[in-house]
Coordinates of C-alpha atoms in Angstrom, one line a residue:
M2 CA 23.6 106.8 -30.8
G3 CA 21.7 103.6 -31.5
F4 CA 24.5 101.5 -30.0
I5 CA 24.5 103.4 -26.7
F6 CA 20.7 103.1 -26.5
S7 CA 20.6 99.4 -27.3
K8 CA 23.4 98.8 -24.8
S9 CA 21.4 100.5 -22.0
V10 CA 18.3 98.5 -22.9
K11 CA 20.3 95.2 -22.8
E12 CA 21.8 96.1 -19.4
R13 CA 18.4 96.9 -18.0
L14 CA 17.0 93.7 -19.5
A15 CA 19.8 91.7 -18.0
A16 CA 19.4 93.4 -14.6
Q17 CA 15.6 92.7 -14.8
Q18 CA 16.2 89.0 -15.6
E19 CA 18.6 88.7 -12.7
F20 CA 16.1 90.3 -10.4
M21 CA 13.4 87.9 -11.6
V22 CA 15.7 84.9 -11.0
M23 CA 16.6 86.1 -7.5
N24 CA 12.9 86.8 -6.8
S25 CA 11.9 83.4 -7.9
R26 CA 14.5 81.8 -5.8
L27 CA 13.5 83.8 -2.8
Q28 CA 9.8 82.8 -3.3
L29 CA 10.8 79.1 -3.6
E30 CA 12.9 79.3 -0.4
R31 CA 10.0 80.9 1.4
Q32 CA 7.6 78.2 0.2
L33 CA 10.0 75.5 1.3
V34 CA 10.4 77.1 4.8
M35 CA 6.6 77.5 5.1
Q36 CA 5.9 73.8 4.0
N37 CA 8.5 72.6 6.5
Q38 CA 7.0 74.7 9.3
M39 CA 3.5 73.3 8.5
R40 CA 4.9 69.8 8.5
E41 CA 6.6 70.3 11.9
R42 CA 3.5 71.8 13.4
Q43 CA 1.4 68.8 12.1
I44 CA 3.8 66.4 13.7
A45 CA 3.9 68.3 16.9
M46 CA 0.1 68.2 17.0
Q47 CA 0.1 64.4 16.4
I48 CA 2.6 63.9 19.2
A49 CA 0.6 66.1 21.5
W50 CA -2.6 64.2 20.6
T51 CA -0.9 60.9 21.4
R52 CA 0.4 62.2 24.7
E53 CA -3.1 63.4 25.6
F54 CA -4.6 60.0 24.5
I55 CA -2.1 58.2 26.7
K56 CA -3.4 60.0 29.8
Y57 CA -7.0 58.8 29.2
F58 CA -6.1 55.4 27.9
G59 CA -3.6 54.9 30.7
T60 CA -6.3 55.6 33.2
F61 CA -8.6 53.2 31.5
F62 CA -5.9 50.5 31.2
G63 CA -5.0 50.9 34.9
L64 CA -8.6 50.6 36.0
A65 CA -9.3 47.7 33.7
A66 CA -6.1 45.9 34.9
V67 CA -7.1 46.3 38.5
G68 CA -10.7 45.2 37.8
L69 CA -9.7 42.2 35.7
T70 CA -7.2 41.1 38.3
A71 CA -9.7 41.4 41.1
G72 CA -12.3 39.5 39.0
A73 CA -9.7 36.8 38.2
I74 CA -8.8 36.4 41.9
K75 CA -12.5 36.5 43.0
K76 CA -13.7 33.9 40.4
K77 CA -10.4 32.0 40.5
K78 CA -10.3 32.0 36.7
P79 CA -7.0 33.4 35.2
A80 CA -8.7 33.5 31.8
V81 CA -10.5 36.7 33.0
L82 CA -7.1 38.5 32.6
L83 CA -6.8 37.8 28.9
P84 CA -8.2 41.2 27.8
I85 CA -5.1 42.8 29.5
I86 CA -2.9 41.4 26.7
P87 CA -4.2 43.4 23.7
L88 CA -4.8 46.4 25.9
S89 CA -1.2 46.3 27.0
F90 CA 0.0 46.3 23.4
I91 CA -2.1 49.3 22.6
F92 CA -0.8 51.1 25.6
A93 CA 2.8 50.3 24.8
Y94 CA 2.4 51.5 21.2
Q95 CA 0.8 54.7 22.2
Y96 CA 3.4 55.3 25.0
D97 CA 6.3 54.6 22.5
M98 CA 4.7 57.0 20.0
G99 CA 4.2 59.8 22.6
Y100 CA 7.3 59.5 24.8
G101 CA 9.5 56.8 23.2
T102 CA 11.7 56.4 20.1
L103 CA 9.0 55.2 17.7
L104 CA 9.2 58.4 15.6
Q105 CA 13.0 58.1 15.3
R106 CA 12.7 54.4 14.2
M107 CA 9.9 55.3 11.7
K108 CA 12.1 58.1 10.3
G109 CA 15.1 55.7 10.0
E110 CA 12.9 53.2 8.2
A111 CA 11.5 55.8 5.9
E112 CA 15.0 57.0 5.0
N113 CA 15.9 53.3 4.3
I114 CA 13.0 53.0 2.0
L115 CA 13.9 56.2 0.2
D116 CA 17.5 55.0 -0.2
T117 CA 17.0 51.3 -1.1
E118 CA 13.4 50.7 -2.2
S119 CA 12.5 53.9 -4.2
A120 CA 10.6 51.8 -6.8
L121 CA 7.9 51.3 -4.1
L122 CA 7.3 55.1 -4.1
E123 CA 6.5 55.4 -7.8
L124 CA 2.9 56.5 -8.6
P125 CA 0.8 54.3 -10.8
K126 CA 1.0 55.5 -14.4
G127 CA 4.0 57.7 -13.4
P128 CA 4.0 61.2 -12.2
L129 CA 1.3 63.6 -13.3
T130 CA 2.2 65.9 -16.1
Y131 CA 0.6 69.2 -17.4
E132 CA -0.7 67.3 -20.4
D133 CA -2.4 64.7 -18.2
L134 CA -4.1 67.4 -16.1
E135 CA -5.2 69.3 -19.2
K136 CA -6.7 66.2 -20.7
I137 CA -8.6 65.4 -17.5
R138 CA -9.7 69.1 -17.2
R139 CA -11.0 69.1 -20.8
S140 CA -12.9 65.9 -20.4
Q141 CA -14.6 67.2 -17.3
S142 CA -15.2 70.8 -18.4
K143 CA -18.7 71.7 -19.6
F144 CA -17.5 75.1 -20.9
F145 CA -14.4 74.2 -22.8
I146 CA -14.7 74.8 -26.6
E147 CA -12.0 73.1 -28.7
K148 CA -10.6 75.3 -31.4

């Protein structure tokens, strides 16, 4: 009788452990999906912001270019056109970010860094551990009583 009872308990325990493992895996998968969705939405917002910025900056750049060109012709001094140079670099960068291939090039470079220069990614003093966090928490806590 004890054998049958203990076998049933072991089976239930094994089933419960399997359920817990599957539940943990499902929870982790959901977290990964959620984090990826949040990352994608943040990047989409950044691209949208850049595209909106291009509209305003492009208008400013166009007006500045026309005004500086007119001023250079009127005063007969080509040096008046010099501010167009840095403004054109800013406009080109923003346009490449919003509509060009800058993000793909950045992604490729990031993958290259991950593959070939991973030492640059290491945190100072190594990754945080539970013990490190507990040590910091204890040193900052006013209510912690050491036993």
